[in-house]
Amino acid sequence: MSALFDLTGRTALVTGARRGIGLAMAEALAVAGADIIGVSAQMESAGSEVQRRVEAAGRQFTGIRTDLGDRAAVYRLAEEAAAVAPVDILVNNGGTIARAPAAEHPDEMWDRVVQVNLSSQFVLSREIGRRMVDSGRGKIIFTASLLSFQGGINVASYTAAKSGLAGLTKALSNEWAGRGVNVNAIAPGYIATDNTQALRDDPARNDAIVGRIPAGRWGRADDLAGATVFLAAAASDYVHGTVLPVDGGWLGR
């Protein structure tokens, strides 16, 4: 059974790997045996926490600094990653969020969030996915959201982008499933990260959120570890086009 989750000999590229969910995903993949190419807009040249954790698991780490809001930089990332090693697993986790009422949601906020959370992820998936299709093997994982299913409040650009990722997951899967490439997504619930700090600091919002989660608590970044390894490993070879909620039961309520 353990062979189904063994990633020895694989290379995984994880965007947004410097902290939070991406850091937990990168560490989980390394523990399962994968070497890691970690990407972040603020990635240190050496000595990052993600590098420390990956190397502590006995795996190789390469850090690449890339702003996913810069389309040209995303193209360069695909080439830089290919020069390190063929990418077997692509985890499109990097993202951003901006809050404003829809009537006051400026164009520049919309454009930035959609570029980082949706357009860059399509470009990177296309460029790396093309190589996966040619080799007949690969795993692509998107970090979707509860707002791939729901509307949210004051986050129109984020909801649009994350809803788009759910559709993109299915669209790419329809084209590539028969060619050996699995495309799936994970939809985290309310996870205690920097992105949700404002919600956790608001007593009323915090109590309302925790009260609606059947598991009775905020999620932790490492709650995503098992789902990430599953979707990256042979155990999920017949899983295509799914958006897997890891949400403490939120969507089932």
Coordinates of C-alpha atoms in Angstrom, one line a residue:
M1 CA 0.0 0.0 0.0
S2 CA 2.8 2.5 0.8
A3 CA 4.0 2.3 -2.8
L4 CA 0.8 4.0 -3.9
F5 CA 1.9 7.2 -2.0
D6 CA 5.6 7.0 -2.7
L7 CA 7.0 10.0 -4.6
T8 CA 10.6 8.9 -4.7
G9 CA 12.3 10.1 -7.9
R10 CA 9.6 12.8 -8.6
T11 CA 10.1 16.5 -8.8
A12 CA 7.3 18.8 -7.6
L13 CA 7.0 22.5 -8.3
V14 CA 4.9 24.3 -5.6
T15 CA 4.0 27.9 -6.0
G16 CA 3.3 30.0 -2.9
A17 CA 5.6 27.6 -1.1
R18 CA 7.2 30.0 1.3
R19 CA 4.5 30.0 4.0
G20 CA 1.0 28.7 5.0
I21 CA -0.7 26.1 2.9
G22 CA 2.0 26.0 0.2
L23 CA 4.7 25.4 2.8
A24 CA 2.7 22.5 4.3
M25 CA 2.2 21.1 0.8
A26 CA 5.8 21.3 -0.1
E27 CA 6.9 19.6 3.1
A28 CA 4.3 16.8 2.7
L29 CA 5.5 16.1 -0.8
A30 CA 9.1 16.0 0.4
V31 CA 8.3 13.6 3.2
A32 CA 6.7 11.4 0.6
G33 CA 9.9 11.4 -1.4
A34 CA 9.7 14.3 -3.9
D35 CA 12.4 16.9 -4.6
I36 CA 10.9 20.4 -4.4
I37 CA 11.1 23.5 -6.6
G38 CA 9.6 26.1 -4.3
V39 CA 8.3 29.4 -5.8
S40 CA 7.3 32.6 -4.1
A41 CA 7.5 36.3 -4.8
Q42 CA 9.6 36.7 -1.7
M43 CA 11.5 33.4 -1.9
E44 CA 14.9 33.7 -0.2
S45 CA 18.0 32.8 -2.2
A46 CA 18.9 30.4 0.6
G47 CA 17.9 29.6 4.2
S48 CA 14.1 29.7 3.8
E49 CA 11.9 27.8 6.1
V50 CA 10.6 25.6 3.2
Q51 CA 14.2 24.8 2.2
R52 CA 14.9 23.8 5.8
R53 CA 11.9 21.5 6.0
V54 CA 12.5 19.9 2.6
E55 CA 16.1 19.2 3.3
A56 CA 15.3 17.9 6.8
A57 CA 13.2 15.3 4.9
G58 CA 16.3 14.3 2.9
R59 CA 15.2 15.8 -0.4
Q60 CA 16.7 18.4 -2.7
F61 CA 15.3 22.0 -2.8
T62 CA 15.5 24.7 -5.4
G63 CA 14.0 28.1 -4.7
I64 CA 12.8 30.4 -7.4
R65 CA 11.6 34.0 -6.8
T66 CA 8.6 34.8 -9.1
D67 CA 5.8 37.3 -9.0
L68 CA 2.8 35.5 -10.4
G69 CA 1.3 38.9 -11.2
D70 CA 3.9 39.4 -13.9
R71 CA 2.9 37.4 -17.0
A72 CA 6.5 37.4 -18.4
A73 CA 7.9 36.2 -15.1
V74 CA 5.5 33.2 -15.2
Y75 CA 6.9 32.2 -18.6
R76 CA 10.4 32.5 -17.3
L77 CA 9.5 30.4 -14.3
A78 CA 8.4 27.6 -16.6
E79 CA 11.7 27.7 -18.3
E80 CA 13.8 27.9 -15.1
A81 CA 11.9 25.0 -13.6
A82 CA 12.5 22.9 -16.7
A83 CA 16.2 23.6 -16.4
V84 CA 16.3 22.2 -12.9
A85 CA 14.5 18.9 -13.7
P86 CA 11.4 17.7 -15.5
V87 CA 8.4 18.6 -13.4
D88 CA 6.3 15.6 -12.5
I89 CA 4.0 17.3 -10.1
L90 CA 2.7 20.9 -10.4
V91 CA 1.0 22.4 -7.4
N92 CA -0.6 25.7 -8.4
N93 CA -1.0 27.1 -4.9
G94 CA 0.2 30.7 -5.1
G95 CA -2.5 33.3 -4.7
T96 CA -3.6 36.6 -3.3
I97 CA -6.8 38.1 -2.0
A98 CA -8.2 41.7 -1.9
R99 CA -11.3 42.8 -0.1
A100 CA -13.6 45.6 -1.2
P101 CA -17.4 45.9 -1.7
A102 CA -18.2 45.1 -5.4
A103 CA -19.4 48.6 -6.1
E104 CA -16.0 49.9 -4.9
H105 CA -13.9 47.1 -6.3
P106 CA -11.3 48.9 -8.6
D107 CA -10.1 47.6 -11.9
E108 CA -6.5 47.3 -10.7
M109 CA -7.6 45.1 -7.8
W110 CA -9.6 42.9 -10.1
D111 CA -6.8 42.6 -12.6
R112 CA -4.2 41.7 -10.1
V113 CA -6.2 39.1 -8.3
V114 CA -7.4 37.4 -11.5
Q115 CA -3.9 37.4 -13.0
V116 CA -2.3 35.9 -9.9
N117 CA -5.1 33.4 -9.0
L118 CA -6.3 32.3 -12.4
S119 CA -4.4 33.5 -15.5
S120 CA -0.9 32.8 -14.2
Q121 CA -2.1 29.3 -13.2
F122 CA -3.4 28.6 -16.6
V123 CA -0.2 29.8 -18.3
L124 CA 2.0 27.7 -16.0
S125 CA -0.2 24.6 -16.3
R126 CA -0.2 25.0 -20.1
E127 CA 3.6 25.4 -20.3
I128 CA 4.5 22.6 -17.9
G129 CA 1.4 20.5 -18.8
R130 CA 2.5 20.4 -22.4
R131 CA 5.7 18.6 -21.4
M132 CA 3.7 16.3 -19.2
V133 CA 1.4 15.4 -22.1
D134 CA 4.5 14.7 -24.3
S135 CA 6.0 12.4 -21.7
G136 CA 2.6 10.7 -21.0
R137 CA 2.7 11.3 -17.2
G138 CA 2.1 14.1 -14.7
K139 CA 0.0 15.5 -11.9
I140 CA -1.4 19.0 -11.7
I141 CA -3.1 20.2 -8.5
F142 CA -4.8 23.5 -8.1
T143 CA -5.6 25.2 -4.8
A144 CA -9.2 26.1 -5.2
S145 CA -11.4 27.4 -2.4
L146 CA -14.8 27.2 -0.7
L147 CA -15.4 30.2 -2.9
S148 CA -15.2 27.9 -5.9
F149 CA -18.6 26.8 -4.7
Q150 CA -19.9 29.9 -2.8
G151 CA -20.0 33.6 -3.4
G152 CA -18.4 35.2 -0.4
I153 CA -18.6 38.8 0.7
N154 CA -16.5 41.7 -0.5
V155 CA -14.2 39.4 -2.5
A156 CA -15.6 39.5 -6.0
S157 CA -12.3 39.1 -7.8
Y158 CA -11.2 36.3 -5.6
T159 CA -14.4 34.4 -6.0
A160 CA -14.4 34.8 -9.7
A161 CA -10.8 33.5 -10.0
K162 CA -11.4 30.6 -7.6
S163 CA -14.6 29.6 -9.4
G164 CA -12.6 29.8 -12.7
L165 CA -10.0 27.4 -11.2
A166 CA -12.8 24.8 -10.6
G167 CA -13.8 25.1 -14.3
L168 CA -10.2 25.0 -15.5
T169 CA -9.6 21.9 -13.5
K170 CA -12.3 20.1 -15.4
A171 CA -11.4 21.6 -18.7
L172 CA -7.8 20.5 -18.6
S173 CA -8.8 17.1 -17.2
N174 CA -11.1 16.5 -20.1
E175 CA -8.2 17.1 -22.5
W176 CA -5.4 15.4 -20.7
A177 CA -6.8 12.5 -18.7
G178 CA -6.5 10.2 -21.6
R179 CA -2.9 11.2 -22.1
G180 CA -1.6 10.3 -18.6
V181 CA -2.0 13.6 -16.9
N182 CA -4.2 14.0 -13.8
V183 CA -5.6 17.4 -13.2
N184 CA -7.4 18.0 -9.9
A185 CA -7.9 20.6 -7.2
I186 CA -8.1 20.9 -3.4
A187 CA -10.6 23.3 -1.9
P188 CA -9.4 24.3 1.5
G189 CA -11.9 25.4 4.1
Y190 CA -11.2 28.1 6.6
I191 CA -7.5 27.6 7.3
A192 CA -5.6 29.6 9.9
T193 CA -3.1 31.4 7.7
D194 CA -2.1 35.1 7.1
N195 CA -5.0 35.4 4.5
T196 CA -7.6 34.7 7.2
Q197 CA -6.0 36.6 10.1
A198 CA -8.5 39.5 9.8
L199 CA -11.4 37.1 10.1
R200 CA -9.9 35.3 13.1
D201 CA -9.2 38.7 14.8
D202 CA -12.9 39.7 14.5
P203 CA -14.6 37.9 17.4
A204 CA -18.1 37.9 15.8
R205 CA -16.8 36.6 12.5
N206 CA -14.6 34.1 14.1
D207 CA -17.3 32.7 16.3
A208 CA -19.8 32.5 13.4
I209 CA -17.2 30.6 11.2
V210 CA -16.2 28.1 13.9
G211 CA -19.9 27.6 14.8
R212 CA -20.7 26.6 11.2
I213 CA -17.8 24.1 10.8
P214 CA -18.9 20.6 11.9
A215 CA -15.3 19.8 13.0
G216 CA -15.6 22.7 15.4
R217 CA -12.2 24.4 14.6
W218 CA -10.2 26.3 12.0
G219 CA -8.2 24.1 9.8
R220 CA -4.4 24.0 10.0
A221 CA -2.2 24.2 6.9
D222 CA -1.0 20.6 7.5
D223 CA -4.6 19.4 7.3
L224 CA -4.0 19.7 3.5
A225 CA -0.9 17.4 3.5
G226 CA -2.7 14.1 3.0
A227 CA -4.9 15.3 0.2
T228 CA -1.9 16.8 -1.5
V229 CA 0.2 13.6 -1.4
F230 CA -2.8 11.6 -2.5
L231 CA -3.5 13.7 -5.6
A232 CA 0.3 13.7 -6.4
A233 CA 0.8 10.0 -6.1
A234 CA -0.2 6.8 -7.9
A235 CA -3.0 6.3 -5.5
S236 CA -5.0 8.9 -7.5
D237 CA -4.2 7.6 -11.0
Y238 CA -7.9 7.2 -11.8
V239 CA -9.0 10.5 -10.2
H240 CA -9.5 13.2 -12.8
G241 CA -11.2 16.6 -12.8
T242 CA -12.3 16.6 -9.1
V243 CA -12.3 19.5 -6.7
L244 CA -11.7 17.9 -3.3
P245 CA -12.9 19.9 -0.3
V246 CA -10.8 19.7 2.8
D247 CA -13.0 21.9 4.9
G248 CA -14.0 20.3 8.3
G249 CA -17.4 19.5 6.8
W250 CA -18.3 23.1 5.9
L251 CA -19.9 22.3 2.5
G252 CA -21.8 19.4 3.9
R253 CA -23.6 21.6 6.4

